[in-house]
PDB file of C-alpha atoms in Angstrom:
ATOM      1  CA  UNK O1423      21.763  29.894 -29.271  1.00 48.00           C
ATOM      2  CA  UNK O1424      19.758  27.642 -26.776  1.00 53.00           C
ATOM      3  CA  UNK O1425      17.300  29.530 -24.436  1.00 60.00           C
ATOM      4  CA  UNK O1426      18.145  28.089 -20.941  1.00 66.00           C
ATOM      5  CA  UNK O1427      15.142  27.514 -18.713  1.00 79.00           C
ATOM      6  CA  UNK O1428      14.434  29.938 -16.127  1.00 82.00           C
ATOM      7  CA  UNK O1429      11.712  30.052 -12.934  1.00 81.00           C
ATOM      8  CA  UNK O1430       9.877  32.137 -11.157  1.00 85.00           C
ATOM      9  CA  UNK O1431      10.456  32.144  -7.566  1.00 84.00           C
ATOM     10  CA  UNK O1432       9.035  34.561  -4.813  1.00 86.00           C
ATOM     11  CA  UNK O1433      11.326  35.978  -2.214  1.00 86.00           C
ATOM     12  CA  UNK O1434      10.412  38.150   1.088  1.00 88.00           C
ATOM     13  CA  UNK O1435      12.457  40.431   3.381  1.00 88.00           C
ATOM     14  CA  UNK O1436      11.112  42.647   6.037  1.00 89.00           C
ATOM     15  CA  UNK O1437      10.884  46.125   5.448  1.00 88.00           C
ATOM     16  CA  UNK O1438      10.009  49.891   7.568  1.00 90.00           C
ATOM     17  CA  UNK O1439       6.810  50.965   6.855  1.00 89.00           C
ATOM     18  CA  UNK O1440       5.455  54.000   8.374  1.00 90.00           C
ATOM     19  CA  UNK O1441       2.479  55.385   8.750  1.00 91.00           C
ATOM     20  CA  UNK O1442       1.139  58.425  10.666  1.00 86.00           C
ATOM     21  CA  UNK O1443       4.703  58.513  12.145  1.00 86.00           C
ATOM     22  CA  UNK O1444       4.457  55.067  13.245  1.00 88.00           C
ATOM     23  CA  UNK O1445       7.239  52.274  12.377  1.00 90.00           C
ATOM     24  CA  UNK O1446       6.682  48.901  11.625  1.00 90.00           C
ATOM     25  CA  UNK O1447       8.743  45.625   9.775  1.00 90.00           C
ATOM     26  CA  UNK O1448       6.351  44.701   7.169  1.00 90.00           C
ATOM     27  CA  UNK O1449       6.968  41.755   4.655  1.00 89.00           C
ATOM     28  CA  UNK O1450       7.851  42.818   1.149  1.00 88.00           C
ATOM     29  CA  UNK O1451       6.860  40.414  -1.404  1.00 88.00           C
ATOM     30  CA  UNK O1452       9.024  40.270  -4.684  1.00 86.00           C
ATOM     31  CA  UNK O1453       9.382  37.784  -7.758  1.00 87.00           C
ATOM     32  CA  UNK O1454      12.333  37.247  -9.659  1.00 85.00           C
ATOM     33  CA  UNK O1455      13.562  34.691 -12.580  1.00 84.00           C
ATOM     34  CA  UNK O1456      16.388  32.380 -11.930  1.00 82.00           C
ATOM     35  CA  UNK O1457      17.576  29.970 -13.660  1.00 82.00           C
ATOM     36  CA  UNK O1458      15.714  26.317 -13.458  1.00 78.00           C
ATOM     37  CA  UNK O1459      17.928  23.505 -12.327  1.00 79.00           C
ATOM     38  CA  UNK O1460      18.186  20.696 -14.404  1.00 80.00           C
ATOM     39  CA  UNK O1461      16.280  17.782 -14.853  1.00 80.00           C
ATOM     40  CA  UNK O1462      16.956  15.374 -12.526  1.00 82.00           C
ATOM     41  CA  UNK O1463      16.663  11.841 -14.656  1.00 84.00           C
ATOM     42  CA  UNK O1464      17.659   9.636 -11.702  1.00 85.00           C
ATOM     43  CA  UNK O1465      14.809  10.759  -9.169  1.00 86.00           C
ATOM     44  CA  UNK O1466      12.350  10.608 -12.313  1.00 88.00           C
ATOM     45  CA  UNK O1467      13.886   6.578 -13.177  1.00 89.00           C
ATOM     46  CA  UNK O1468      13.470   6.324  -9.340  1.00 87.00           C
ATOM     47  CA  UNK O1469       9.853   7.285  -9.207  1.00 90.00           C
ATOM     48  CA  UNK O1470       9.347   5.343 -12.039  1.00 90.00           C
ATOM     49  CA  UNK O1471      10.495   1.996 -10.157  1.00 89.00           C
ATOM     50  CA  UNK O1472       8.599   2.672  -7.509  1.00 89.00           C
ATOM     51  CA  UNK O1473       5.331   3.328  -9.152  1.00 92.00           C
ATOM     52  CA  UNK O1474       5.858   0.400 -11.252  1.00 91.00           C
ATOM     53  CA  UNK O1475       6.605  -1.999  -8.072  1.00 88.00           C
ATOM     54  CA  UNK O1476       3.293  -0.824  -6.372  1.00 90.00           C
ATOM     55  CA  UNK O1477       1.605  -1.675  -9.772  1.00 92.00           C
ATOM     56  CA  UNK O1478       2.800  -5.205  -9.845  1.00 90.00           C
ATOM     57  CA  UNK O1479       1.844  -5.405  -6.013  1.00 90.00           C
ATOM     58  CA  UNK O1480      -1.566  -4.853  -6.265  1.00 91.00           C
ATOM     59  CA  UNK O1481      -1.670  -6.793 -10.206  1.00 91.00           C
ATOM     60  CA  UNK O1482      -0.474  -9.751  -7.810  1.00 90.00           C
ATOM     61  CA  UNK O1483      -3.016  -8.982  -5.024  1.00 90.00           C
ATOM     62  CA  UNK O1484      -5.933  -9.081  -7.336  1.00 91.00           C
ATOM     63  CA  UNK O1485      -4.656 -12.110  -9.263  1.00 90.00           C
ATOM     64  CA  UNK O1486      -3.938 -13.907  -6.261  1.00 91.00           C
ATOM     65  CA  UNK O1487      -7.122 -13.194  -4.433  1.00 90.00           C
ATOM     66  CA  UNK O1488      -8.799 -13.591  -7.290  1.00 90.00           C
ATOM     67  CA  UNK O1489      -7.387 -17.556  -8.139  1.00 90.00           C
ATOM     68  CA  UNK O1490      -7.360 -18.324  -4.406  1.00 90.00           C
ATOM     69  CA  UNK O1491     -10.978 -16.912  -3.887  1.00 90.00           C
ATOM     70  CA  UNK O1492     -12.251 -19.574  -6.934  1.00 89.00           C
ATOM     71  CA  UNK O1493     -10.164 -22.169  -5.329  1.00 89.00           C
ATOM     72  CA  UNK O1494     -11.557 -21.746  -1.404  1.00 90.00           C
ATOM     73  CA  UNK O1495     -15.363 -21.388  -2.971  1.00 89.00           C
ATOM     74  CA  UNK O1496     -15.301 -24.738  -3.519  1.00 87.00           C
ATOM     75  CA  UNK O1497     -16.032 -25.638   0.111  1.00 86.00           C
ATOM     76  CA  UNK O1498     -17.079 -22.595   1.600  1.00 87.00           C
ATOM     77  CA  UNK O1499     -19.104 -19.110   1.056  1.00 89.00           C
ATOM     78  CA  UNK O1500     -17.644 -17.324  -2.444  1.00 87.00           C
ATOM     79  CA  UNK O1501     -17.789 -13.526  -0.032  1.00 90.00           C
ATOM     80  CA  UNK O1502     -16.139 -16.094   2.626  1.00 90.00           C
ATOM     81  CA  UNK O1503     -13.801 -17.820  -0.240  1.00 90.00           C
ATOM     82  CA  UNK O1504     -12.504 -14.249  -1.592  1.00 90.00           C
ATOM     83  CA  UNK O1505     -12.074 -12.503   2.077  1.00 90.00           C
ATOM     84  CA  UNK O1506      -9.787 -15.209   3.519  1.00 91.00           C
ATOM     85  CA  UNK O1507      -7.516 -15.099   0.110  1.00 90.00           C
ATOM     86  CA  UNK O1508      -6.494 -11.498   0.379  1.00 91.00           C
ATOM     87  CA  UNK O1509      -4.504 -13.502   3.281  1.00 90.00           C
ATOM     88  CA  UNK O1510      -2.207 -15.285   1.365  1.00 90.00           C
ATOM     89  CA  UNK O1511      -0.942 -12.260  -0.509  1.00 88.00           C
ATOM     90  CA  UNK O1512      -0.945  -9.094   2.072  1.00 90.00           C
ATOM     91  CA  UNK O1513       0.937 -11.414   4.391  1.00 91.00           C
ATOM     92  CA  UNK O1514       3.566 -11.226   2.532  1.00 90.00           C
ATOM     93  CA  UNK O1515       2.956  -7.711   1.242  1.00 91.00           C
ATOM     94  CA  UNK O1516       3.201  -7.099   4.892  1.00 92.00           C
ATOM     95  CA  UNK O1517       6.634  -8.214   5.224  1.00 92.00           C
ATOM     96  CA  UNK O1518       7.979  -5.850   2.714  1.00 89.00           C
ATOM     97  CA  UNK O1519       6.615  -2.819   4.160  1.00 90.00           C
ATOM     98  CA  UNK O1520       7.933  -4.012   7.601  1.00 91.00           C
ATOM     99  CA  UNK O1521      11.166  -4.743   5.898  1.00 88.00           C
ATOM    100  CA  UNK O1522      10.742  -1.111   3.888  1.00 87.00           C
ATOM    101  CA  UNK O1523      10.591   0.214   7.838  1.00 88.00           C
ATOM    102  CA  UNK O1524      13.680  -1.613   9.029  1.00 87.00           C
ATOM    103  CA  UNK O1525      16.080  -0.808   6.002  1.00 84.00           C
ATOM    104  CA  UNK O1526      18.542   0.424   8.121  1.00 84.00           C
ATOM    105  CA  UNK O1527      18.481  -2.275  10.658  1.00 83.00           C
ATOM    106  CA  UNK O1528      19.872  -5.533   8.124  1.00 82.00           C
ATOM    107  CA  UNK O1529      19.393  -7.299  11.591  1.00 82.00           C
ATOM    108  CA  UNK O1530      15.730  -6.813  12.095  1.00 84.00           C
ATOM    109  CA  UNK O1531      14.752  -6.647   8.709  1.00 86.00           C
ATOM    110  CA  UNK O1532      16.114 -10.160   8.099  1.00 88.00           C
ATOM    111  CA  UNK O1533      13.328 -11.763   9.968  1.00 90.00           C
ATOM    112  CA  UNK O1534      10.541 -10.131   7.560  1.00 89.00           C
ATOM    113  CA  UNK O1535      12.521 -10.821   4.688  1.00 89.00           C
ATOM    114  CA  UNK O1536      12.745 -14.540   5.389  1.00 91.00           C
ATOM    115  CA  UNK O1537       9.235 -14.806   6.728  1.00 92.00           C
ATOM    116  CA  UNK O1538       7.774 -12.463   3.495  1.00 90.00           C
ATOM    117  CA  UNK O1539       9.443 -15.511   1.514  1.00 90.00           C
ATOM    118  CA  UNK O1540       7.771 -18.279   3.072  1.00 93.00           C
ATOM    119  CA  UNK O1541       4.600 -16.338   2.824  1.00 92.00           C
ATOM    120  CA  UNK O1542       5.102 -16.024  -1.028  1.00 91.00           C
ATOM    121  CA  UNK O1543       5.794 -19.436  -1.439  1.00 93.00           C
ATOM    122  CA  UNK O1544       2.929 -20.504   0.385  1.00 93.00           C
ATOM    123  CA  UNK O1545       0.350 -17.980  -1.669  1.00 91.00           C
ATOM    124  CA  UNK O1546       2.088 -19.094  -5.211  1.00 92.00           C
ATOM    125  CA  UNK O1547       1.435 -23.170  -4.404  1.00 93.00           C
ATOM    126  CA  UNK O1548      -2.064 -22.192  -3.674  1.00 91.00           C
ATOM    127  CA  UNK O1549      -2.338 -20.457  -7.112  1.00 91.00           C
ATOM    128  CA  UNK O1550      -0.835 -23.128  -8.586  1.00 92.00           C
ATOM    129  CA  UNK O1551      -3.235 -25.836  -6.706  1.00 92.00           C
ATOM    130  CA  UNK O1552      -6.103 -23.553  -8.246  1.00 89.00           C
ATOM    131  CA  UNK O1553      -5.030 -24.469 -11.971  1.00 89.00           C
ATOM    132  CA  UNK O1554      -4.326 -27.978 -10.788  1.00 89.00           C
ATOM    133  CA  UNK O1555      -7.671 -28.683  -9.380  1.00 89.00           C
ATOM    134  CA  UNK O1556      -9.411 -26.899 -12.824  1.00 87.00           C
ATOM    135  CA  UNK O1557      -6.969 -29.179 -14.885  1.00 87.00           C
ATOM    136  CA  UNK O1558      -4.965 -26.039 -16.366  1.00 88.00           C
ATOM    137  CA  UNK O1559      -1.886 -26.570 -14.536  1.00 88.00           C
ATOM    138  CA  UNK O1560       0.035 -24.166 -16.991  1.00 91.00           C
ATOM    139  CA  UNK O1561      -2.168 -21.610 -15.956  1.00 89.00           C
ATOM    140  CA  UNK O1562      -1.759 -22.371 -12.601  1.00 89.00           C
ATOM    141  CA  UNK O1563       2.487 -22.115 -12.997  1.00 92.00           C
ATOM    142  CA  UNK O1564       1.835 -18.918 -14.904  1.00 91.00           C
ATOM    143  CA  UNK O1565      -0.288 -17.797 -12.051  1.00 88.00           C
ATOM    144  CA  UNK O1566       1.695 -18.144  -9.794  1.00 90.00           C
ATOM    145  CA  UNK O1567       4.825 -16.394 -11.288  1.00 91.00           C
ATOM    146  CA  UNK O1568       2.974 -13.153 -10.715  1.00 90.00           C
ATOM    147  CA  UNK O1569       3.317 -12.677  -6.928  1.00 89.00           C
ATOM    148  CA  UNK O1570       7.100 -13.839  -7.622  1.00 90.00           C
ATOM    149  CA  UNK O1571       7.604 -11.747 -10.145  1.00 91.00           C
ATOM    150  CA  UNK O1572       5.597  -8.396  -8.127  1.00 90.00           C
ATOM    151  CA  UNK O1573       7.668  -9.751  -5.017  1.00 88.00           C
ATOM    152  CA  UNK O1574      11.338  -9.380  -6.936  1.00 88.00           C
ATOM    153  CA  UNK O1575      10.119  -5.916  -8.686  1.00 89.00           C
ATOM    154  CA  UNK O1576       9.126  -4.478  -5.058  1.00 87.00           C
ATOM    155  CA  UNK O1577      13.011  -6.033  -3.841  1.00 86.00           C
ATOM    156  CA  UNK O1578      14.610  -4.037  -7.087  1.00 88.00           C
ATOM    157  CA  UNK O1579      12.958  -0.414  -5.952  1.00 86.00           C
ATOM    158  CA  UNK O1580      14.019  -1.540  -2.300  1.00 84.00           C
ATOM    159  CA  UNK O1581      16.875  -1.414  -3.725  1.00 84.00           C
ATOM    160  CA  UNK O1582      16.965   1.408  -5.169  1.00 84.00           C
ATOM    161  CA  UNK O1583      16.182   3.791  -2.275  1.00 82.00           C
ATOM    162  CA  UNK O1584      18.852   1.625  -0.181  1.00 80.00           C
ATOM    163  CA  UNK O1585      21.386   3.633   1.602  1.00 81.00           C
ATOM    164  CA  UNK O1586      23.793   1.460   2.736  1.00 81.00           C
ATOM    165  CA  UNK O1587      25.306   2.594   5.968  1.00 83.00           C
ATOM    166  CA  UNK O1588      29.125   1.393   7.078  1.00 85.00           C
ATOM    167  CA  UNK O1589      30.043  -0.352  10.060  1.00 86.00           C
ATOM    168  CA  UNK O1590      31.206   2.198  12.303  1.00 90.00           C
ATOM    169  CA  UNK O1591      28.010   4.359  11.329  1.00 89.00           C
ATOM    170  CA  UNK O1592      25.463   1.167  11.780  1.00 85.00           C
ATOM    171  CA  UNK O1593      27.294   1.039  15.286  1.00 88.00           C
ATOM    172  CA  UNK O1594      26.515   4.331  16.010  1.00 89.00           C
ATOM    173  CA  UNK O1595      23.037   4.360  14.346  1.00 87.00           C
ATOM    174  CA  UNK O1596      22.367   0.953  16.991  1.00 86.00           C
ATOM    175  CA  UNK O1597      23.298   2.967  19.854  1.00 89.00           C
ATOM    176  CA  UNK O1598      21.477   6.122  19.845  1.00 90.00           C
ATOM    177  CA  UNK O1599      18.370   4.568  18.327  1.00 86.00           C
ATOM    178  CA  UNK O1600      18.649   2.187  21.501  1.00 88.00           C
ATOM    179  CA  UNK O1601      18.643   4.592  23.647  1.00 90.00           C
ATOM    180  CA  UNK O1602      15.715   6.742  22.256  1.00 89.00           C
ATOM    181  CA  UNK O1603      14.055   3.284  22.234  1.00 86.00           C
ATOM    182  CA  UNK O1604      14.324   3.301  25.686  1.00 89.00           C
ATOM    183  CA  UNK O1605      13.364   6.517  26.278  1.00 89.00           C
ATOM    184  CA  UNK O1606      10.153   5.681  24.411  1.00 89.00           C
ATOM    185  CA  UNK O1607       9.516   2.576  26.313  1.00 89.00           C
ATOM    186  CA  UNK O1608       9.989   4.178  29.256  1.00 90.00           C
ATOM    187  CA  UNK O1609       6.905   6.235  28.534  1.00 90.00           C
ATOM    188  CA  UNK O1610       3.933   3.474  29.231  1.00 90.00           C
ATOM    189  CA  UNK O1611       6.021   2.119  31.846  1.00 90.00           C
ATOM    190  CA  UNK O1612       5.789   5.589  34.078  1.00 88.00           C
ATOM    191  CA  UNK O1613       1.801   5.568  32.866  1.00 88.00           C
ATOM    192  CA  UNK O1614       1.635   2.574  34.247  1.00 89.00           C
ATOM    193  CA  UNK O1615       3.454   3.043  37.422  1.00 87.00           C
ATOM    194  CA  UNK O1616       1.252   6.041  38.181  1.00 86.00           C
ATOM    195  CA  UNK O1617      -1.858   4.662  37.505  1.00 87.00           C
ATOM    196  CA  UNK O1618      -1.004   1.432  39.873  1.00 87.00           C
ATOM    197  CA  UNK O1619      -0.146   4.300  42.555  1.00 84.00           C
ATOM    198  CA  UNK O1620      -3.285   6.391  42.004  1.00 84.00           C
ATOM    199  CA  UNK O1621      -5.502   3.415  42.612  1.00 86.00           C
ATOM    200  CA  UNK O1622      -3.388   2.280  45.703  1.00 86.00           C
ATOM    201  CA  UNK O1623      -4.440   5.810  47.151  1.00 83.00           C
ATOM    202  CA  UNK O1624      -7.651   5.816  46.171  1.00 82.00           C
ATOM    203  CA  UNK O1625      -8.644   2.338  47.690  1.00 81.00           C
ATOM    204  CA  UNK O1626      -6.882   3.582  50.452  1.00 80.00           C
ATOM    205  CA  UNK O1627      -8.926   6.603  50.997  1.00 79.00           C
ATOM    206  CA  UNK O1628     -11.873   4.278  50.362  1.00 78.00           C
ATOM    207  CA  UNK O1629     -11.435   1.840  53.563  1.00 76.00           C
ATOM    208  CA  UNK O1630     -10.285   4.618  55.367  1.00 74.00           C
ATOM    209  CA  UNK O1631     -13.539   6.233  55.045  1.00 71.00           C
ATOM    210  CA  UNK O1632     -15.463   3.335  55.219  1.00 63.00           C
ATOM    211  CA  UNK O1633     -14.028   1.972  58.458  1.00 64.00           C
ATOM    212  CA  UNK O1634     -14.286   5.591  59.792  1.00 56.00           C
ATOM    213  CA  UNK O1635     -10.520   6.180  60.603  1.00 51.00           C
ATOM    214  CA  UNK O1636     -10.527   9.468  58.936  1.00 48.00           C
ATOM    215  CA  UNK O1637     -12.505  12.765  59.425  1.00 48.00           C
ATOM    216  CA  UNK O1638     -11.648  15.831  56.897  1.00 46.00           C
ATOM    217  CA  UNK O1639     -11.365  17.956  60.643  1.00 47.00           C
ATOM    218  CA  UNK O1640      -8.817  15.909  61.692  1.00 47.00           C
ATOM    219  CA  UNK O1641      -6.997  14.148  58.889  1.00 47.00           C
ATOM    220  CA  UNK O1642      -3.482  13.446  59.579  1.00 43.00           C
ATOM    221  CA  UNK O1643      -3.265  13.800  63.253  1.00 43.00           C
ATOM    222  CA  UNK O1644      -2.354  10.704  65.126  1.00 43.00           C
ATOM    223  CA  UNK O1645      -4.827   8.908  67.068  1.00 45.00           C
ATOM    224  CA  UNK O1646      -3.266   9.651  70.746  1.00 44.00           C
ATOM    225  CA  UNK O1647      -2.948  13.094  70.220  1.00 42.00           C
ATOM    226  CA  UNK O1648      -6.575  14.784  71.030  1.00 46.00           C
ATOM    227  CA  UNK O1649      -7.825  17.152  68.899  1.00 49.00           C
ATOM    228  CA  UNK O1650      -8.472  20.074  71.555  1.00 51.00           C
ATOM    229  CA  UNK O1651      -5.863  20.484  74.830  1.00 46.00           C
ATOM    230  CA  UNK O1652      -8.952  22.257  76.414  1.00 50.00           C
ATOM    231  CA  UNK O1653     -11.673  20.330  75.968  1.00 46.00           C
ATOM    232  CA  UNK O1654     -13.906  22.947  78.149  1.00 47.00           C
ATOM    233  CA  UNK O1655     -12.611  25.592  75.657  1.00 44.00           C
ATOM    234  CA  UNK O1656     -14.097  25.907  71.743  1.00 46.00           C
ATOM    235  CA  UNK O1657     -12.531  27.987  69.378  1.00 46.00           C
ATOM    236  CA  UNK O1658     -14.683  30.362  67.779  1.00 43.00           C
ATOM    237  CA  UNK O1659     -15.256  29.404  64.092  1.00 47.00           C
ATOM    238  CA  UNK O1660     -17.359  31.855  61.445  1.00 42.00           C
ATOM    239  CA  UNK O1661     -19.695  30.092  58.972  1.00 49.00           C
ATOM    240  CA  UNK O1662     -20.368  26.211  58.909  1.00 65.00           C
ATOM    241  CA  UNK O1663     -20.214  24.406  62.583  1.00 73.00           C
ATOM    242  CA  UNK O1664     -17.285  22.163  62.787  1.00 83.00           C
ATOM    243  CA  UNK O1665     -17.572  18.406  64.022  1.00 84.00           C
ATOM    244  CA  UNK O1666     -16.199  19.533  67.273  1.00 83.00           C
ATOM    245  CA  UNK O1667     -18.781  22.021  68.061  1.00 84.00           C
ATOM    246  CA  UNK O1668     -21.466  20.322  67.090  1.00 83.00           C
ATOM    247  CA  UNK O1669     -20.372  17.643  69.828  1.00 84.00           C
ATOM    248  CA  UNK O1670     -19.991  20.473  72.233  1.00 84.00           C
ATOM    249  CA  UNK O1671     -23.447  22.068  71.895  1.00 82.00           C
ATOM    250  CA  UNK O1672     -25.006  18.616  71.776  1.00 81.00           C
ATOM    251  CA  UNK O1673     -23.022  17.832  75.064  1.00 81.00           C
ATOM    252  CA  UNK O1674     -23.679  20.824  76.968  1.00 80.00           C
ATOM    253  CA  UNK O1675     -27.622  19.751  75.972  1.00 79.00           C
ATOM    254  CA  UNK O1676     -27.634  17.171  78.389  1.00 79.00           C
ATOM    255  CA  UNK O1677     -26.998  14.567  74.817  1.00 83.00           C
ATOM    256  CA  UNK O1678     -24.294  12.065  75.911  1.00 81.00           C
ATOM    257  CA  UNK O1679     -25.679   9.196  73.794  1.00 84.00           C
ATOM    258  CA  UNK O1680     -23.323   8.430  71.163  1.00 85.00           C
ATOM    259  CA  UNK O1681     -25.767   7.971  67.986  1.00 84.00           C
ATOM    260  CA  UNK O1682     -27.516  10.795  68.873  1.00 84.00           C
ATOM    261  CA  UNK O1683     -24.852  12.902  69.101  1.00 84.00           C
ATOM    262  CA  UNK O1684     -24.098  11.413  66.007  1.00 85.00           C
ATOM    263  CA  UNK O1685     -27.782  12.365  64.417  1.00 84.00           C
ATOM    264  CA  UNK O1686     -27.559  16.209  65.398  1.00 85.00           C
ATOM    265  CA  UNK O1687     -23.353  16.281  64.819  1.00 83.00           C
ATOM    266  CA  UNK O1688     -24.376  15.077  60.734  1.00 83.00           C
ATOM    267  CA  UNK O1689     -27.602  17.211  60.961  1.00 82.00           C
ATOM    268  CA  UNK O1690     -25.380  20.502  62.294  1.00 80.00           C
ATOM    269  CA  UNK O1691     -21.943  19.760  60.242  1.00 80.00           C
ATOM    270  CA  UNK O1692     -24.207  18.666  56.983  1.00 77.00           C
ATOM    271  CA  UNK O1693     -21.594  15.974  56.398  1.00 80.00           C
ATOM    272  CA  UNK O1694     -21.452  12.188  57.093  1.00 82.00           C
ATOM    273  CA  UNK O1695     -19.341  12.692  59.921  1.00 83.00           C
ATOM    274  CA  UNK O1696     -17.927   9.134  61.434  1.00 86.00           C
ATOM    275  CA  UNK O1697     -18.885   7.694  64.308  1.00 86.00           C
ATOM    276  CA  UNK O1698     -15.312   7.097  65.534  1.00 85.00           C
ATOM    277  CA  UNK O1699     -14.686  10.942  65.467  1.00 83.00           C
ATOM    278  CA  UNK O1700     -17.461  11.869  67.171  1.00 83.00           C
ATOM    279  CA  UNK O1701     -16.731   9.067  69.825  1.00 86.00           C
ATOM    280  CA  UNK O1702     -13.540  11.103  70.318  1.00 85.00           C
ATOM    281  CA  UNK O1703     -15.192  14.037  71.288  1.00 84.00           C
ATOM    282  CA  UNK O1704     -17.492  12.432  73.795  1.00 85.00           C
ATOM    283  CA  UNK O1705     -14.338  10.815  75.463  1.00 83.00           C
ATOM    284  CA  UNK O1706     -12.193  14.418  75.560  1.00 84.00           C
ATOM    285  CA  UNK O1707     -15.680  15.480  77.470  1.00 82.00           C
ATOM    286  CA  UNK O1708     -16.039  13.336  79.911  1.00 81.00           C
ATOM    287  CA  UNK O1709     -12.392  13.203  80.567  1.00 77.00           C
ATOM    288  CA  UNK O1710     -12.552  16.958  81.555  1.00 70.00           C
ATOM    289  CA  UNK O1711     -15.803  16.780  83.004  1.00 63.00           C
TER     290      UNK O1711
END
């Protein structure tokens, strides 16, 4: 009687554990033998066509380069020659992994399929010019079957992993990939947006400060209303002098001058208080004076 195949698999389930009268779930750990699925042939055969494709890819690449390279050396540097030939072949290579990416768009993918095409055509006349030129044109036909050949063996395992959706379901597939597409886009746009606005404020602030239209005491208030009703009457502040004080003690000094006021106002407040603000000041003074 045949043995059938059987693996070893772990399962966990929480469990009460006490200890010192003390409950916990704890994991408990246990391996059993069930029996092993069978062999699945058509992933292995699809494996297999895939690892095979990738082979001819990169036999193709190398060959390619490698004619190509000798056939560019002729008029320019051989490290030169062989750089600008892997060109000819990853272009194409390119356009099946872009086509690989858009399997389930036939739409989109149509444009790398057609322009992968004229990109193989284009590397497998320049392997065939290199046999020309060296008098081997055989060599150079042969040659340049290889990318064709690696090309259609990369289309077969394409072909393979296909999963060819319906109409109704490519509809449907269109729409909601649409709209997480513009979900998506919508992403820089907003960085964008708020970076435009965040330097809009900022050179704001800037001028502001530089033309002296703003003063951190009395940012925000509009330019007819004065800062104090009383001018005569200060309101007592603990710690750092305020802009306004420092006007008042200079005033009641006997300093009117503006830019002196200015001097001992900066010196007092330690900030570069503007001139405009402490112009205010002098103005709500005399007025009540």
């Amino acid at each position: 009687m045949k043995t059938r195949r059987t693996q070893t698999i772990e399962r966990t389930r929480l469990v009460p554990h006490t200890v010192d009268g003390e409950t916990e779930l704890v994991l408990d750990r246990e391996k059993i033998e069930v029996p092993a699925p069978p062999r699945d042939w058509d992933q292995l055969v699809r494996i297999g066509v895939t690892i095979g494709a990738c082979i001819l890819v990169t036999v193709a690449l190398v060959w390619s380069t490698s004619a190509i390279g000798g056939l560019l050396a002729l008029s320019v540097v051989a490290v030169v020659a062989y750089a600008a030939a892997v060109a000819f072949d990853m272009t194409w290579i390119m356009c099946m992994a872009v086509e690989w990416l858009l399997r389930y768009d036939p739409a989109r993918a149509k444009t790398a399929r057609r322009a992968g095409r004229w990109a193989l055509a284009v590397s497998m006349a320049a392997v065939f010019a290199h046999g020309y030129v060296f008098d081997q044109p055989v060599i150079g036909i042969v040659g340049a079957s290889v990318s064709a050949l690696a090309k259609g063996g990369w289309g077969i395992a394409m072909r393979v992993h296909a999963r060819p959706l319906d109409d109704r379901t490519q509809q449907w597939f269109e729409k909601r990939r649409a709209t997480l597409d513009g979900q998506l886009a919508m992403i820089p746009i907003r960085r964008e947006l708020l970076r435009g606005q965040s330097m809009i404020e900022a050179e704001r602030r800037a001028l502001a400060a530089e033309n002296g239209s703003a003063d951190p005491e009395t940012s925000g208030l509009p330019e007819d209303v004065p800062e104090d009703p009383d001018p005569k009457v200060s309101e007592i502040r603990s710690g750092r002098v305020t802009t306004q004080e420092a006007v008042r003690n200079a005033w009641d000094s006997g300093i009117q001058d503006p830019e002196a006021v200015l001097r001992i106002v900066r010196s007092s407040t330690g900030r570069d208080v503007p001139q405009s603000s402490v112009d205010r000041y002098l103005r709500a003074l005399r007025v009540g004076a």
